[in-house]
mmCIF file of C-alpha atoms in Angstrom:
data_model
loop_
_atom_site.group_PDB
_atom_site.id
_atom_site.type_symbol
_atom_site.label_atom_id
_atom_site.label_comp_id
_atom_site.label_asym_id
_atom_site.label_seq_id
_atom_site.Cartn_x
_atom_site.Cartn_y
_atom_site.Cartn_z
ATOM 1 C CA MET A 1 109.226 113.286 80.205
ATOM 2 C CA ALA A 2 112.644 111.686 68.762
ATOM 3 C CA PRO A 3 110.675 111.467 73.222
ATOM 4 C CA ARG A 4 113.823 108.999 74.317
ATOM 5 C CA MET A 5 116.260 111.649 73.925
ATOM 6 C CA LEU A 6 115.348 113.566 77.352
ATOM 7 C CA VAL A 7 117.088 113.517 79.851
ATOM 8 C CA LEU A 8 115.321 112.766 83.493
ATOM 9 C CA TRP A 9 116.453 115.938 85.496
ATOM 10 C CA GLY A 10 115.847 118.248 82.268
ATOM 11 C CA VAL A 11 113.090 120.533 80.788
ATOM 12 C CA VAL A 12 112.492 120.031 76.468
ATOM 13 C CA LEU A 13 110.874 122.242 74.470
ATOM 14 C CA VAL A 14 109.232 121.000 71.643
ATOM 15 C CA ALA A 15 106.398 122.000 69.505
ATOM 16 C CA ALA A 16 103.008 120.714 71.056
ATOM 17 C CA SER A 17 101.723 119.688 66.967
ATOM 18 C CA ALA A 18 104.312 117.584 66.859
ATOM 19 C CA ALA A 19 104.012 115.946 69.821
ATOM 20 C CA THR A 20 100.397 114.449 69.399
ATOM 21 C CA ASP A 21 101.968 113.391 65.812
ATOM 22 C CA VAL A 22 104.915 111.258 67.462
ATOM 23 C CA ALA A 23 103.684 107.927 67.462
ATOM 24 C CA GLY A 24 103.125 106.212 70.742
ATOM 25 C CA TRP A 25 101.983 109.030 72.645
ATOM 26 C CA SER A 26 98.470 108.549 74.740
ATOM 27 C CA PRO A 27 96.199 110.844 76.004
ATOM 28 C CA GLY A 28 96.060 111.187 79.572
ATOM 29 C CA THR A 29 95.653 113.809 82.463
ATOM 30 C CA ALA A 30 97.632 115.388 85.450
ATOM 31 C CA THR A 31 97.648 116.619 88.990
ATOM 32 C CA PHE A 32 99.355 118.143 91.299
ATOM 33 C CA TYR A 33 100.538 117.075 94.984
ATOM 34 C CA GLY A 34 103.042 117.413 97.596
ATOM 35 C CA GLY A 35 104.015 121.212 98.139
ATOM 36 C CA SER A 36 106.012 123.460 96.038
ATOM 37 C CA ASP A 37 108.823 121.955 96.341
ATOM 38 C CA GLY A 38 107.656 118.405 96.289
ATOM 39 C CA SER A 39 108.627 117.686 99.793
ATOM 40 C CA GLY A 40 105.374 115.991 100.437
ATOM 41 C CA THR A 41 106.041 113.316 97.226
ATOM 42 C CA MET A 42 108.906 111.408 99.751
ATOM 43 C CA GLY A 43 108.665 108.043 100.426
ATOM 44 C CA GLY A 44 105.370 106.510 98.678
ATOM 45 C CA ALA A 45 103.631 102.902 97.360
ATOM 46 C CA CYS A 46 106.829 102.557 95.932
ATOM 47 C CA GLY A 47 109.440 101.918 99.238
ATOM 48 C CA TYR A 48 112.311 104.414 97.733
ATOM 49 C CA GLY A 49 112.105 106.546 100.705
ATOM 50 C CA ASN A 50 114.450 109.844 100.256
ATOM 51 C CA LEU A 51 113.781 110.044 96.558
ATOM 52 C CA TYR A 52 117.335 112.113 96.319
ATOM 53 C CA SER A 53 119.403 109.461 98.010
ATOM 54 C CA ALA A 54 117.516 107.141 95.743
ATOM 55 C CA GLY A 55 118.549 108.767 92.638
ATOM 56 C CA TYR A 56 115.345 109.932 91.647
ATOM 57 C CA GLY A 57 114.849 113.572 92.776
ATOM 58 C CA VAL A 58 111.865 116.093 92.866
ATOM 59 C CA ASN A 59 110.729 115.283 88.990
ATOM 60 C CA ASN A 60 108.511 112.333 90.210
ATOM 61 C CA ALA A 61 105.377 111.079 89.956
ATOM 62 C CA ALA A 62 102.391 108.787 91.582
ATOM 63 C CA LEU A 63 100.585 106.600 89.251
ATOM 64 C CA SER A 64 97.000 105.830 89.056
ATOM 65 C CA GLN A 65 96.348 101.909 90.139
ATOM 66 C CA THR A 66 95.982 101.638 85.976
ATOM 67 C CA LEU A 67 99.193 102.778 85.173
ATOM 68 C CA PHE A 68 101.091 101.616 88.369
ATOM 69 C CA ASN A 69 100.503 98.148 87.820
ATOM 70 C CA ASP A 70 100.667 96.965 91.205
ATOM 71 C CA GLY A 71 104.522 98.087 91.734
ATOM 72 C CA ALA A 72 105.844 97.022 88.879
ATOM 73 C CA SER A 73 106.038 100.276 87.000
ATOM 74 C CA CYS A 74 108.094 101.709 89.901
ATOM 75 C CA GLY A 75 111.506 103.409 88.928
ATOM 76 C CA GLN A 76 109.809 103.746 85.361
ATOM 77 C CA CYS A 77 110.314 107.230 83.327
ATOM 78 C CA TYR A 78 107.689 109.002 81.665
ATOM 79 C CA ALA A 79 107.347 111.483 78.844
ATOM 80 C CA ILE A 80 104.629 114.155 79.571
ATOM 81 C CA THR A 81 103.607 117.134 77.928
ATOM 82 C CA CYS A 82 100.407 120.022 78.032
ATOM 83 C CA ASP A 83 98.001 118.916 75.693
ATOM 84 C CA GLY A 84 96.996 122.301 74.114
ATOM 85 C CA SER A 85 95.250 121.272 71.334
ATOM 86 C CA GLY A 86 91.833 122.809 72.504
ATOM 87 C CA SER A 87 90.244 119.621 72.760
ATOM 88 C CA ARG A 88 89.950 119.089 75.548
ATOM 89 C CA THR A 89 88.799 120.158 78.739
ATOM 90 C CA GLY A 90 90.944 122.619 80.789
ATOM 91 C CA SER A 91 93.849 122.332 77.967
ATOM 92 C CA GLN A 92 93.754 126.423 78.218
ATOM 93 C CA TYR A 93 95.927 126.103 81.893
ATOM 94 C CA CYS A 94 98.813 124.208 79.000
ATOM 95 C CA LYS A 95 102.435 125.844 78.930
ATOM 96 C CA PRO A 96 102.413 125.157 75.411
ATOM 97 C CA GLY A 97 106.076 123.702 74.090
ATOM 98 C CA ASN A 98 106.832 121.980 77.244
ATOM 99 C CA THR A 99 107.243 118.779 78.527
ATOM 100 C CA VAL A 100 109.303 117.113 81.506
ATOM 101 C CA THR A 101 110.199 114.049 82.096
ATOM 102 C CA VAL A 102 108.926 111.922 85.490
ATOM 103 C CA THR A 103 109.689 108.641 87.226
ATOM 104 C CA ALA A 104 107.175 106.913 89.125
ATOM 105 C CA THR A 105 107.565 106.543 92.555
ATOM 106 C CA ASN A 106 104.432 106.287 94.324
ATOM 107 C CA LEU A 107 100.351 105.349 93.800
ATOM 108 C CA CYS A 108 97.652 107.871 93.216
ATOM 109 C CA PRO A 109 95.077 105.786 94.616
ATOM 110 C CA PRO A 110 91.036 105.417 93.130
ATOM 111 C CA ASN A 111 88.757 107.929 95.574
ATOM 112 C CA TYR A 112 85.575 105.561 95.489
ATOM 113 C CA GLY A 113 84.025 109.163 97.633
ATOM 114 C CA LEU A 114 83.999 110.258 93.605
ATOM 115 C CA PRO A 115 82.358 109.094 91.014
ATOM 116 C CA ASN A 116 84.166 106.507 89.125
ATOM 117 C CA GLY A 117 86.487 106.785 91.512
ATOM 118 C CA GLY A 118 87.989 110.421 90.757
ATOM 119 C CA TRP A 119 90.825 111.482 88.282
ATOM 120 C CA CYS A 120 93.094 107.699 90.206
ATOM 121 C CA GLY A 121 89.626 105.437 89.253
ATOM 122 C CA PRO A 122 90.112 102.203 87.476
ATOM 123 C CA GLY A 123 90.720 102.838 83.574
ATOM 124 C CA ARG A 124 92.210 106.057 83.959
ATOM 125 C CA PRO A 125 95.279 106.883 82.812
ATOM 126 C CA HIS A 126 96.492 110.125 85.238
ATOM 127 C CA PHE A 127 99.689 111.192 86.577
ATOM 128 C CA ASP A 128 99.813 113.281 90.145
ATOM 129 C CA MET A 129 102.712 114.865 89.498
ATOM 130 C CA SER A 130 105.478 116.499 92.499
ATOM 131 C CA GLN A 131 104.085 119.821 92.197
ATOM 132 C CA PRO A 132 107.848 121.362 90.438
ATOM 133 C CA ALA A 133 107.629 118.749 87.831
ATOM 134 C CA TRP A 134 103.970 119.883 86.604
ATOM 135 C CA GLU A 135 104.870 123.345 86.761
ATOM 136 C CA ASN A 136 107.089 123.329 84.025
ATOM 137 C CA ILE A 137 103.465 122.196 81.558
ATOM 138 C CA GLY A 138 100.465 123.528 83.507
ATOM 139 C CA VAL A 139 98.840 126.337 85.221
ATOM 140 C CA VAL A 140 99.127 125.952 88.875
ATOM 141 C CA GLN A 141 95.910 127.807 88.914
ATOM 142 C CA GLY A 142 93.962 125.263 86.609
ATOM 143 C CA GLY A 143 94.939 121.836 88.791
ATOM 144 C CA ILE A 144 94.146 119.408 86.424
ATOM 145 C CA ILE A 145 95.451 119.413 83.065
ATOM 146 C CA PRO A 146 95.054 116.655 80.277
ATOM 147 C CA VAL A 147 98.116 115.379 78.413
ATOM 148 C CA LEU A 148 99.567 113.536 76.757
ATOM 149 C CA TYR A 149 102.324 111.031 77.458
ATOM 150 C CA GLN A 150 104.326 107.630 76.529
ATOM 151 C CA GLN A 151 107.389 105.970 78.504
ATOM 152 C CA VAL A 152 110.995 106.369 77.839
ATOM 153 C CA LYS A 153 113.936 105.148 78.341
ATOM 154 C CA CYS A 154 115.688 106.759 81.932
ATOM 155 C CA SER A 155 118.387 107.732 82.126
ATOM 156 C CA ARG A 156 120.249 108.158 85.718
ATOM 157 C CA SER A 157 123.495 109.362 87.431
ATOM 158 C CA GLY A 158 126.088 106.584 89.000
ATOM 159 C CA GLY A 159 125.028 102.900 89.162
ATOM 160 C CA VAL A 160 122.369 100.485 90.718
ATOM 161 C CA ARG A 161 121.818 100.998 94.521
ATOM 162 C CA PHE A 162 119.765 98.438 96.859
ATOM 163 C CA ASN A 163 118.731 99.176 100.115
ATOM 164 C CA ILE A 164 118.013 96.010 102.979
ATOM 165 C CA ALA A 165 116.333 96.015 105.280
ATOM 166 C CA GLY A 166 114.062 92.613 106.821
ATOM 167 C CA SER A 167 115.589 90.490 109.471
ATOM 168 C CA ASN A 168 118.196 87.465 110.263
ATOM 169 C CA TYR A 169 115.579 85.211 108.894
ATOM 170 C CA PHE A 170 114.310 88.021 105.932
ATOM 171 C CA LEU A 171 115.430 90.062 103.766
ATOM 172 C CA LEU A 172 114.339 92.855 102.259
ATOM 173 C CA VAL A 173 115.534 94.785 99.483
ATOM 174 C CA SER A 174 114.869 98.404 97.937
ATOM 175 C CA ILE A 175 116.272 97.661 94.548
ATOM 176 C CA GLN A 176 116.951 101.548 93.115
ATOM 177 C CA ASN A 177 118.416 103.916 90.722
ATOM 178 C CA LEU A 178 117.673 101.794 87.737
ATOM 179 C CA GLY A 179 118.214 103.120 84.774
ATOM 180 C CA GLY A 180 116.683 102.054 80.936
ATOM 181 C CA SER A 181 113.174 100.649 81.297
ATOM 182 C CA GLY A 182 113.934 101.638 85.155
ATOM 183 C CA SER A 183 112.187 98.590 86.907
ATOM 184 C CA VAL A 184 112.787 95.035 87.584
ATOM 185 C CA ALA A 185 111.128 92.367 85.911
ATOM 186 C CA ALA A 186 113.012 89.896 88.087
ATOM 187 C CA ALA A 187 116.138 90.028 91.284
ATOM 188 C CA TRP A 188 117.910 87.278 92.825
ATOM 189 C CA VAL A 189 120.475 87.463 95.924
ATOM 190 C CA LYS A 190 123.221 85.089 96.651
ATOM 191 C CA GLY A 191 125.595 84.390 99.812
ATOM 192 C CA ASP A 192 129.133 84.146 99.881
ATOM 193 C CA LYS A 193 128.089 80.387 101.657
ATOM 194 C CA THR A 194 124.547 79.963 98.459
ATOM 195 C CA GLY A 195 123.382 79.571 95.756
ATOM 196 C CA TRP A 196 121.227 82.294 93.555
ATOM 197 C CA ILE A 197 118.276 82.415 95.539
ATOM 198 C CA GLN A 198 115.340 83.459 93.801
ATOM 199 C CA MET A 199 113.501 86.457 94.781
ATOM 200 C CA SER A 200 109.471 87.432 94.543
ATOM 201 C CA ARG A 201 107.527 91.378 95.013
ATOM 202 C CA ASN A 202 107.169 92.212 98.189
ATOM 203 C CA TRP A 203 106.031 95.568 97.297
ATOM 204 C CA GLY A 204 106.619 98.267 95.183
ATOM 205 C CA ALA A 205 110.081 98.026 94.058
ATOM 206 C CA ASN A 206 110.609 96.313 96.970
ATOM 207 C CA TRP A 207 111.887 92.734 97.016
ATOM 208 C CA GLN A 208 112.488 89.836 99.265
ATOM 209 C CA ALA A 209 113.887 86.105 100.385
ATOM 210 C CA LEU A 210 112.907 83.879 103.075
ATOM 211 C CA SER A 211 116.538 83.153 104.048
ATOM 212 C CA GLY A 212 119.244 84.320 106.656
ATOM 213 C CA LEU A 213 122.196 85.847 104.769
ATOM 214 C CA THR A 214 123.209 88.217 107.721
ATOM 215 C CA GLY A 215 127.062 87.842 107.724
ATOM 216 C CA GLN A 216 127.443 87.205 104.317
ATOM 217 C CA ALA A 217 128.812 88.907 101.362
ATOM 218 C CA LEU A 218 125.977 89.576 99.248
ATOM 219 C CA SER A 219 125.275 90.285 95.272
ATOM 220 C CA PHE A 220 122.860 91.002 93.267
ATOM 221 C CA ALA A 221 121.490 90.282 90.055
ATOM 222 C CA VAL A 222 118.594 91.447 88.544
ATOM 223 C CA THR A 223 116.583 92.078 85.299
ATOM 224 C CA SER A 224 115.221 95.146 83.966
ATOM 225 C CA THR A 225 111.556 94.829 82.385
ATOM 226 C CA GLY A 226 113.385 95.942 79.492
ATOM 227 C CA GLY A 227 115.222 91.959 79.115
ATOM 228 C CA GLN A 228 119.155 93.431 80.072
ATOM 229 C CA TYR A 229 120.562 90.743 83.191
ATOM 230 C CA ILE A 230 123.186 91.984 85.461
ATOM 231 C CA GLN A 231 125.141 90.586 88.370
ATOM 232 C CA PHE A 232 126.049 92.348 90.425
ATOM 233 C CA LEU A 233 128.805 90.865 92.506
ATOM 234 C CA ASN A 234 129.733 91.558 96.113
ATOM 235 C CA VAL A 235 127.552 94.567 96.895
ATOM 236 C CA ALA A 236 127.415 94.256 99.745
ATOM 237 C CA PRO A 237 130.047 93.418 102.315
ATOM 238 C CA THR A 238 130.212 90.774 105.236
ATOM 239 C CA TRP A 239 129.006 93.263 107.893
ATOM 240 C CA TRP A 240 126.555 94.980 105.982
ATOM 241 C CA GLN A 241 123.322 95.655 108.087
ATOM 242 C CA PHE A 242 119.722 96.328 107.573
ATOM 243 C CA GLY A 243 119.133 100.355 106.986
ATOM 244 C CA GLN A 244 122.026 100.687 104.974
ATOM 245 C CA THR A 245 122.125 101.371 101.027
ATOM 246 C CA TYR A 246 124.849 99.702 98.602
ATOM 247 C CA SER A 247 126.162 101.463 95.407
ATOM 248 C CA THR A 248 127.332 100.300 92.706
ATOM 249 C CA ASN A 249 128.779 100.841 89.309
ATOM 250 C CA GLN A 250 126.997 99.128 87.326
ATOM 251 C CA GLN A 251 123.580 100.656 85.278
ATOM 252 C CA PHE A 252 121.492 99.249 83.074
ATOM 253 C CA TYR A 253 120.932 100.691 79.522
ATOM 254 C CA TYR A 254 117.494 99.024 78.529
#
């Protein structure tokens, strides 16, 4: 959800005992939401909107505050397997041997009406997964299962996408469908009449520039959290419009 070869949309069968022996796996817990078709997971705190259009599909998860990292984890991929070792509560609801890869698309906030903020409380690594993704590794009647997880390389279809919102003097760009590390560390925008303008994270996967760039062709530059830097030149033409998504044929690999 070796794990770094897992395909984003697939479910891979591995021995649960082998998973626990692989370095890099950490213990956590997982629940599910969004209905049996996952439609209730669309949107979310990363700002991707329709997750199919953004390239992520139904294999997605809301991360607890600890994992979400104020939106810096948006787009990252996690391999998740149910911990059927028998030593943790809920392991009887595991589907042994299954691992699924999900993309971080939302925040599971603490519920301070429950002790310690509930399953998504501070300090707890928890995944509130789409129900279709969750059902690959757990029995629905269980509701919550113990898991082992690790961040893995993302495999995407097509190139990076830029959804443009804002106003005449404010640009808000949702950067979507990143492969490799899956998430953005830094971003820049350039009009055909400007130099490169540093952007800052506004919320989730949305990056902002306090600049009026309407009527100019737009280029973008992005550094992934894996450290790869790519310039995406002439992504949007001079007649670009707010609310539109512009696709590229370039992709991150780390």
